[in-house]
């Protein structure tokens, strides 16, 4: 009998016969590379007899916690399987653990003899790359001494060592002999290796078994008996069919064998079945099969299967209906033992839920902290944890803990971490060297990271954060870059937006749209306002309504913009509606804006509601809210000092720019004051208004050096806006003293040159006051003429009323150049009550006919009806004496009473006098 016949005469196990049942014949080689063998799973009732593999992270955790003294209470084969998996994962890391466990194996496995122990030692050294130690100790040579009496498995392993020179000199001839012996001994690995070598053209001396029969025998050996390790073996068959390197690739047969293993309790095989149906490559996809086996894999504790099934329940795909709680439970299971995929999906899921429901925040934070323990945690995990520290403890209170997290993320190359660290570093950059170290990191994010916002940040840094701010040249350079790239912040006033809508400028609209697409809330609000007022197509409006929801703060920005339109009488809706919506969405910053509007609408009626809105914001360190408290609750908060003493701890931990500036005057010493000043510089948005507020605070404190610096910064940020220049002049007037008088006048003069009428009033205070050092009647007259001619029609009466009290030389000079009646007529026709009154009085004085007198009285009547109290008295006189209107003592009393009710004492006296006198003769 030949050795091949002897091999074929070996008694087959029942499962092997079942696998071959019904085959017409053993197939021949399909191609020179692979063997076509139709070896199907046995058609039998299966039970869950397999010992499922522990998920990788759980396995690592269990063996990391092992005491090294007593092996776990499990079957020896399963212990060996665990050790092989540890060896495959990282033999160097687990070397000592595996070594200790191997030494203890004889205590739980009587069959773990000296040869098995020696082989286990050799395999461990090879896996760990300790080949020199293996060779020096001649361990493979010791194994070779048992070759003739060794098992087919040992023969196969020794064959591999000899052919590859692993721990012993290369001897391919001897290696092939051992491989053949192992093959004839029925070792599946040897059989498949022989077939693989033959298909590659290698001659195998002494081997005469056809390849298809050898493969069949190998697969039969792998099926073997129904024991807890069967799934590990038959999964090998599935992989061979899937890989197609020895047997011809057959996805259908691979799927059948994976299902066979899965039905016996192997979770990994169940995942393979699900994965094959997910990909549906060379296989007819079945969603039912996919869900069934994905569920089996998840139930077996495989984290990646739990994640995949969780995604389906989260989305409501293929599983019937959406089930967020089931998804969450699956993600938690996946993350339980530290699996990276499970941790990631659990964290992302909770992140999404936490945005919609604050109740998920604690669970989200716990998931982040669990993930952060891994050495391969992504940078965004640390950024999110840093953000939590700031949110929980405040901008200042959580700074140190947040920095530790942000620096970890920055070390991983995450630009957004640098973006968060930059303002913190500016706080401590008190020297040019420290400042430029911080700036370099910001510039790097622009040059290498393609970041956009840092361009504006660099302009701000040089404008107001540098120790020697303003550094004009550098700030102007980065502003130029920002303008050239279209990233400079665009913000239009309501009047400018209305002009843009009336006369569209494609370039301005494109800039605004670009900023809106960047996600800047103010730009989105302004662009949507343009679309609404331009009657844009419903589809375009719907897109922007949806797009706006991606970004925080947009609804509040739209409410604030609508309020600005309301201030000029051009709002389309009630701004409080949008602000209340923002509050409902969780944007608490809108509370202060809402409170301010409510107070303007009706202070008495809305004070309680405004206080209710403001107090929670004060508890959060909102400076605008804190400043409103004395107005809303003067009994509890008579002044800002009381406000500060009440909220000092809140401001210390989380105060915003306004709150920090409010606290500045109340700091006990220069060191604390300097710290709060640095906080203010860190927290400011570097806008003109905030820097002006900071300059004002320094002026109140009497710190002339700091006051001068921040006025200089504010001037740079003013962009030569006339009203801003006037405000800077006012700061110098209040705090600058005599030494800054010239600079004060220069600001007013620049405002005047730019057409600002308030600047004229300020200059008149200097040049038109008789007896003042700089009194100049000629210059004052020029200013009055400019004031009157530059004023809007509604403001003309106010300007003329000021001229009316000027000294005679000034009046004579100015009136000679002004047509006063025409000016009052312009104001009257524009609807100004004072203009109507004064124009009517002038007509009354110059009237030469009844018609002219009636016209004069009509203007006075209009002014009275518009609520002008002096006009009420004048109109009452006309009624009493019949000047341009039928005389009526009763009507005169009515208007006098209205003026009296308005607080006019002259009207009150006239009412008494008229009541005592007999009715005037008609």
Tab-separated table of N, CA and C in Angstrom, residues 75-125:
chain	number	residue	atom	x	y	z
A	75	UNK	N	-10.462	25.942	30.233
A	75	UNK	CA	-9.848	24.777	29.578
A	75	UNK	C	-8.450	25.129	29.087
A	76	UNK	N	-7.507	24.179	29.179
A	76	UNK	CA	-6.132	24.436	28.730
A	76	UNK	C	-6.050	24.943	27.292
A	77	UNK	N	-6.899	24.375	26.401
A	77	UNK	CA	-6.877	24.817	25.002
A	77	UNK	C	-7.229	26.302	24.888
A	78	UNK	N	-8.166	26.727	25.728
A	78	UNK	CA	-8.594	28.125	25.680
A	78	UNK	C	-7.510	29.049	26.235
A	79	UNK	N	-6.788	28.570	27.249
A	79	UNK	CA	-5.664	29.360	27.773
A	79	UNK	C	-4.613	29.524	26.691
A	80	UNK	N	-4.314	28.411	26.006
A	80	UNK	CA	-3.325	28.470	24.939
A	80	UNK	C	-3.775	29.404	23.814
A	81	UNK	N	-5.091	29.385	23.544
A	81	UNK	CA	-5.593	30.293	22.510
A	81	UNK	C	-5.388	31.742	22.920
A	82	UNK	N	-5.671	32.050	24.177
A	82	UNK	CA	-5.446	33.415	24.674
A	82	UNK	C	-3.984	33.815	24.533
A	83	UNK	N	-3.097	32.895	24.899
A	83	UNK	CA	-1.659	33.211	24.841
A	83	UNK	C	-1.202	33.430	23.395
A	84	UNK	N	-1.753	32.633	22.469
A	84	UNK	CA	-1.398	32.842	21.059
A	84	UNK	C	-1.887	34.199	20.567
A	85	UNK	N	-3.058	34.603	21.011
A	85	UNK	CA	-3.583	35.908	20.588
A	85	UNK	C	-2.746	37.051	21.155
A	86	UNK	N	-2.329	36.911	22.408
A	86	UNK	CA	-1.451	37.928	22.994
A	86	UNK	C	-0.129	37.998	22.236
A	87	UNK	N	0.372	36.814	21.868
A	87	UNK	CA	1.639	36.731	21.143
A	87	UNK	C	1.503	37.410	19.771
A	88	UNK	N	0.376	37.162	19.087
A	88	UNK	CA	0.147	37.761	17.772
A	88	UNK	C	-0.046	39.274	17.875
A	89	UNK	N	-0.666	39.702	18.967
A	89	UNK	CA	-0.939	41.138	19.130
A	89	UNK	C	0.332	41.919	19.410
A	90	UNK	N	1.131	41.473	20.379
A	90	UNK	CA	2.364	42.189	20.737
A	90	UNK	C	3.198	41.285	21.638
A	91	UNK	N	3.998	40.461	21.009
A	91	UNK	CA	4.773	39.481	21.770
A	91	UNK	C	5.772	40.149	22.708
A	92	UNK	N	6.286	41.270	22.320
A	92	UNK	CA	7.259	41.957	23.179
A	92	UNK	C	6.571	42.470	24.449
A	93	UNK	N	5.430	43.106	24.280
A	93	UNK	CA	4.697	43.642	25.435
A	93	UNK	C	4.280	42.532	26.396
A	94	UNK	N	3.813	41.407	25.831
A	94	UNK	CA	3.228	40.353	26.664
A	94	UNK	C	4.218	39.222	26.975
A	95	UNK	N	5.484	39.423	26.643
A	95	UNK	CA	6.464	38.336	26.779
A	95	UNK	C	6.485	37.748	28.186
A	96	UNK	N	6.638	38.597	29.189
A	96	UNK	CA	6.752	38.101	30.565
A	96	UNK	C	5.478	37.382	30.999
A	97	UNK	N	4.323	37.935	30.619
A	97	UNK	CA	3.052	37.314	30.990
A	97	UNK	C	2.924	35.933	30.355
A	98	UNK	N	3.243	35.830	29.075
A	98	UNK	CA	3.138	34.541	28.377
A	98	UNK	C	4.131	33.542	28.962
A	99	UNK	N	5.331	34.003	29.255
A	99	UNK	CA	6.363	33.136	29.815
A	99	UNK	C	5.913	32.540	31.149
A	100	UNK	N	5.333	33.394	32.004
A	100	UNK	CA	4.847	32.908	33.296
A	100	UNK	C	3.713	31.897	33.107
A	101	UNK	N	2.809	32.198	32.182
A	101	UNK	CA	1.673	31.311	31.961
A	101	UNK	C	2.131	29.963	31.411
A	102	UNK	N	3.104	29.977	30.493
A	102	UNK	CA	3.610	28.720	29.944
A	102	UNK	C	4.258	27.863	31.022
A	103	UNK	N	4.920	28.533	31.933
A	103	UNK	CA	5.561	27.776	33.019
A	103	UNK	C	4.538	27.092	33.912
A	104	UNK	N	3.328	27.653	33.989
A	104	UNK	CA	2.284	27.092	34.839
A	104	UNK	C	1.381	26.100	34.107
A	105	UNK	N	1.521	25.973	32.790
A	105	UNK	CA	0.625	25.108	32.020
A	105	UNK	C	0.609	23.653	32.500
A	106	UNK	N	1.728	23.069	32.874
A	106	UNK	CA	1.666	21.672	33.350
A	106	UNK	C	0.750	21.485	34.552
A	107	UNK	N	0.516	22.544	35.311
A	107	UNK	CA	-0.346	22.422	36.492
A	107	UNK	C	-1.815	22.272	36.120
A	108	UNK	N	-2.181	22.634	34.889
A	108	UNK	CA	-3.586	22.522	34.486
A	108	UNK	C	-3.767	21.577	33.296
A	109	UNK	N	-2.630	21.177	32.656
A	109	UNK	CA	-2.726	20.311	31.477
A	109	UNK	C	-1.670	19.219	31.569
A	110	UNK	N	-2.056	18.015	31.964
A	110	UNK	CA	-1.090	16.910	32.094
A	110	UNK	C	-0.377	16.589	30.783
A	111	UNK	N	-1.000	16.913	29.645
A	111	UNK	CA	-0.412	16.604	28.349
A	111	UNK	C	0.614	17.654	27.910
A	112	UNK	N	0.736	18.724	28.706
A	112	UNK	CA	1.704	19.770	28.367
A	112	UNK	C	3.074	19.319	28.867
A	113	UNK	N	3.680	18.434	28.062
A	113	UNK	CA	4.944	17.815	28.472
A	113	UNK	C	6.136	18.701	28.125
A	114	UNK	N	7.309	18.101	28.276
A	114	UNK	CA	8.542	18.864	28.034
A	114	UNK	C	8.639	19.357	26.600
A	115	UNK	N	8.268	18.494	25.668
A	115	UNK	CA	8.341	18.885	24.256
A	115	UNK	C	7.397	20.036	23.930
A	116	UNK	N	6.200	19.967	24.468
A	116	UNK	CA	5.242	21.043	24.225
A	116	UNK	C	5.723	22.345	24.859
A	117	UNK	N	6.302	22.234	26.054
A	117	UNK	CA	6.824	23.413	26.727
A	117	UNK	C	7.965	24.031	25.924
A	118	UNK	N	8.829	23.147	25.377
A	118	UNK	CA	9.955	23.620	24.579
A	118	UNK	C	9.459	24.309	23.310
A	119	UNK	N	8.482	23.695	22.663
A	119	UNK	CA	7.923	24.293	21.450
A	119	UNK	C	7.283	25.648	21.747
A	120	UNK	N	6.535	25.734	22.846
A	120	UNK	CA	5.898	27.000	23.234
A	120	UNK	C	6.951	28.078	23.469
A	121	UNK	N	8.077	27.666	24.069
A	121	UNK	CA	9.163	28.617	24.326
A	121	UNK	C	9.766	29.123	23.015
A	122	UNK	N	9.972	28.204	22.094
A	122	UNK	CA	10.538	28.578	20.791
A	122	UNK	C	9.613	29.559	20.069
A	123	UNK	N	8.332	29.251	20.038
A	123	UNK	CA	7.368	30.117	19.345
A	123	UNK	C	7.322	31.508	19.963
A	124	UNK	N	7.440	31.583	21.277
A	124	UNK	CA	7.422	32.873	21.959
A	124	UNK	C	8.655	33.699	21.585
A	125	UNK	N	9.817	33.074	21.597
A	125	UNK	CA	11.050	33.794	21.265
A	125	UNK	C	11.021	34.293	19.822
